[in-house]
Amino acid sequence: MSDAVPAARPVDTSRVEMTQMVLPGDTNAHGTAFGGQVMAWIDICAAISAQRHCHLPVVTAAVDELNFVEPIKQGMVVVLRSQVNMAWRSSMEIGVRVESENPRTGERRHALTAYLTFVALGADDRPLAVPPVIATTPDDKRRQTDAVHRRDMRLQQRAARAARRAT
């Protein structure tokens, strides 16, 4: 991995808003969006944020739990908003908020929030250093603090899984 740390970048350079329409092919027998389809949209949105932040090829390293709090029905517009919450040496946490929008009324409802970890890769497919994130708003600063706590939990869970495999 390259030891050179790129110059820090503000959060807003990584923000993405993406929209999709839930078509019949995107739904299950209940007329709601397939979870896997929504997960694919989340992954794409997050990847764009990660690439905008580091200007390098990136790969998904982890996805935290996905808990749908609201179904997304056929015909709805899905609005995905993402940003890099925090960057460490070669990894970044990207938060994605997913809302369903009624195209007739414009009403939006929160469907789920996801947190993904991406790693930047060099030409040799080895991790590269990513720029630090500059939080400019109170919300960005809260997101950074929350990201640090989530990362600590991920690392604890990974260590616990490794310990179980070793026994």
Coordinates of C-alpha atoms in Angstrom, one line a residue:
M1 CA 0.0 0.0 0.0
S2 CA 1.2 3.5 -0.8
D3 CA 2.2 5.4 2.3
A4 CA 1.5 8.8 0.8
V5 CA -1.6 10.3 2.3
P6 CA -3.6 12.3 -0.3
A7 CA -4.9 15.7 0.6
A8 CA -8.1 15.8 2.7
R9 CA -11.4 16.4 0.9
P10 CA -14.6 17.9 2.2
V11 CA -17.6 15.6 2.6
D12 CA -19.7 17.4 -0.1
T13 CA -17.3 16.3 -2.9
S14 CA -18.6 12.8 -2.3
R15 CA -22.3 13.4 -2.1
V16 CA -24.5 11.5 -4.6
E17 CA -28.2 11.6 -5.3
M18 CA -29.5 8.8 -7.5
T19 CA -33.1 7.9 -8.5
Q20 CA -34.6 4.7 -9.8
M21 CA -38.2 3.8 -10.6
V22 CA -39.6 0.5 -9.2
L23 CA -40.8 -1.3 -12.3
P24 CA -42.7 -4.6 -12.4
G25 CA -39.4 -6.5 -13.0
D26 CA -38.0 -5.0 -9.8
T27 CA -40.8 -6.4 -7.6
N28 CA -41.7 -9.5 -5.7
A29 CA -45.1 -11.3 -5.4
H30 CA -46.2 -8.6 -2.9
G31 CA -45.7 -5.7 -5.3
T32 CA -42.7 -4.4 -3.4
A33 CA -39.2 -3.9 -4.5
F34 CA -36.9 -6.9 -4.3
G35 CA -34.5 -6.4 -1.4
G36 CA -31.6 -7.6 -3.6
Q37 CA -32.4 -4.9 -6.3
V38 CA -32.5 -2.2 -3.7
M39 CA -29.2 -3.5 -2.3
A40 CA -27.7 -3.3 -5.8
W41 CA -28.8 0.3 -6.2
I42 CA -27.3 1.1 -2.7
D43 CA -24.0 -0.5 -3.7
I44 CA -23.8 1.5 -6.9
C45 CA -24.7 4.8 -5.2
A46 CA -22.1 4.1 -2.5
A47 CA -19.4 3.2 -5.0
I48 CA -19.9 6.5 -6.8
S49 CA -19.5 8.4 -3.5
A50 CA -16.3 6.4 -2.7
Q51 CA -14.8 7.0 -6.1
R52 CA -15.7 10.7 -6.0
H53 CA -13.9 11.0 -2.7
C54 CA -10.6 9.2 -3.6
H55 CA -10.5 9.3 -7.4
L56 CA -9.4 5.6 -7.4
P57 CA -11.0 2.3 -8.2
V58 CA -12.9 1.0 -5.2
V59 CA -14.4 -2.3 -4.1
T60 CA -17.1 -3.1 -1.6
A61 CA -15.5 -4.6 1.5
A62 CA -18.5 -4.9 3.8
V63 CA -22.2 -4.0 4.1
D64 CA -23.7 -3.5 7.6
E65 CA -27.1 -4.9 8.3
L66 CA -30.0 -3.7 6.1
N67 CA -33.2 -3.3 7.9
F68 CA -36.2 -2.1 5.8
V69 CA -38.3 0.2 7.9
E70 CA -40.8 0.9 5.1
P71 CA -41.7 -1.2 2.0
I72 CA -41.0 0.4 -1.4
K73 CA -44.0 -0.3 -3.7
Q74 CA -44.1 -0.7 -7.5
G75 CA -44.4 2.6 -9.3
M76 CA -42.6 4.5 -6.6
V77 CA -39.4 6.5 -7.2
V78 CA -36.5 5.4 -5.1
V79 CA -34.2 8.3 -4.0
L80 CA -30.8 7.2 -2.8
R81 CA -28.5 9.7 -1.2
S82 CA -24.9 8.8 -0.2
Q83 CA -21.7 10.4 1.1
V84 CA -18.4 9.3 2.6
N85 CA -18.9 9.6 6.4
M86 CA -15.3 8.8 7.4
A87 CA -12.1 7.6 5.8
W88 CA -9.3 5.7 7.5
R89 CA -6.1 4.5 5.9
S90 CA -7.4 2.7 2.8
S91 CA -11.1 2.2 3.8
M92 CA -14.1 4.5 3.8
E93 CA -17.5 4.3 5.4
I94 CA -20.3 5.4 3.0
G95 CA -23.8 6.1 4.4
V96 CA -26.7 5.7 2.0
R97 CA -30.2 6.9 2.9
V98 CA -33.0 5.3 0.8
E99 CA -36.4 7.0 0.5
S100 CA -39.5 6.0 -1.6
E101 CA -41.2 8.9 -3.3
N102 CA -44.8 8.9 -4.4
P103 CA -44.7 10.3 -8.0
R104 CA -48.2 11.6 -7.7
T105 CA -47.8 13.6 -4.4
G106 CA -44.1 14.0 -4.1
E107 CA -44.3 12.6 -0.5
R108 CA -41.1 10.9 0.5
R109 CA -40.8 8.2 3.2
H110 CA -37.6 6.8 4.7
A111 CA -37.2 3.1 3.6
L112 CA -33.8 2.3 5.0
T113 CA -30.3 3.5 5.8
A114 CA -27.2 1.4 4.9
Y115 CA -23.6 1.7 5.8
L116 CA -21.0 0.2 3.5
T117 CA -17.2 -0.1 3.7
F118 CA -15.2 0.5 0.5
V119 CA -11.5 0.0 0.0
A120 CA -9.5 1.9 -2.7
L121 CA -7.3 -0.3 -4.9
G122 CA -4.2 0.4 -7.0
A123 CA -3.2 -1.2 -10.3
D124 CA -1.8 -4.2 -8.4
D125 CA -5.2 -4.7 -6.7
R126 CA -3.6 -3.8 -3.3
P127 CA -5.1 -1.2 -1.0
L128 CA -4.1 2.4 -1.4
A129 CA -4.3 5.3 1.0
V130 CA -7.4 7.4 0.7
P131 CA -7.8 11.1 1.6
P132 CA -9.1 12.1 5.0
V133 CA -12.6 13.5 5.1
I134 CA -13.3 17.1 6.2
A135 CA -16.6 17.4 8.0
T136 CA -18.0 20.9 7.4
T137 CA -21.4 20.8 9.1
P138 CA -22.6 19.6 12.5
D139 CA -24.4 16.7 10.7
D140 CA -21.2 15.7 8.9
K141 CA -19.3 15.8 12.3
R142 CA -22.0 13.6 13.9
R143 CA -21.8 11.2 11.0
Q144 CA -18.0 10.9 11.5
T145 CA -18.4 10.2 15.2
D146 CA -21.0 7.6 14.5
A147 CA -18.9 6.0 11.8
V148 CA -16.0 5.6 14.2
H149 CA -18.3 3.8 16.7
R150 CA -19.6 1.5 13.9
R151 CA -16.1 0.7 12.7
D152 CA -15.1 -0.2 16.3
M153 CA -18.1 -2.6 16.4
R154 CA -17.2 -4.1 13.0
L155 CA -13.6 -4.7 14.1
Q156 CA -14.8 -6.3 17.4
Q157 CA -17.2 -8.6 15.4
R158 CA -14.4 -9.5 13.0
A159 CA -12.1 -10.4 15.9
A160 CA -14.8 -12.5 17.5
R161 CA -15.4 -14.4 14.3
A162 CA -11.7 -15.0 13.9
A163 CA -11.5 -16.3 17.5
R164 CA -14.4 -18.7 16.8
R165 CA -12.8 -20.1 13.7
A166 CA -9.5 -20.6 15.5
T167 CA -11.1 -22.9 18.1

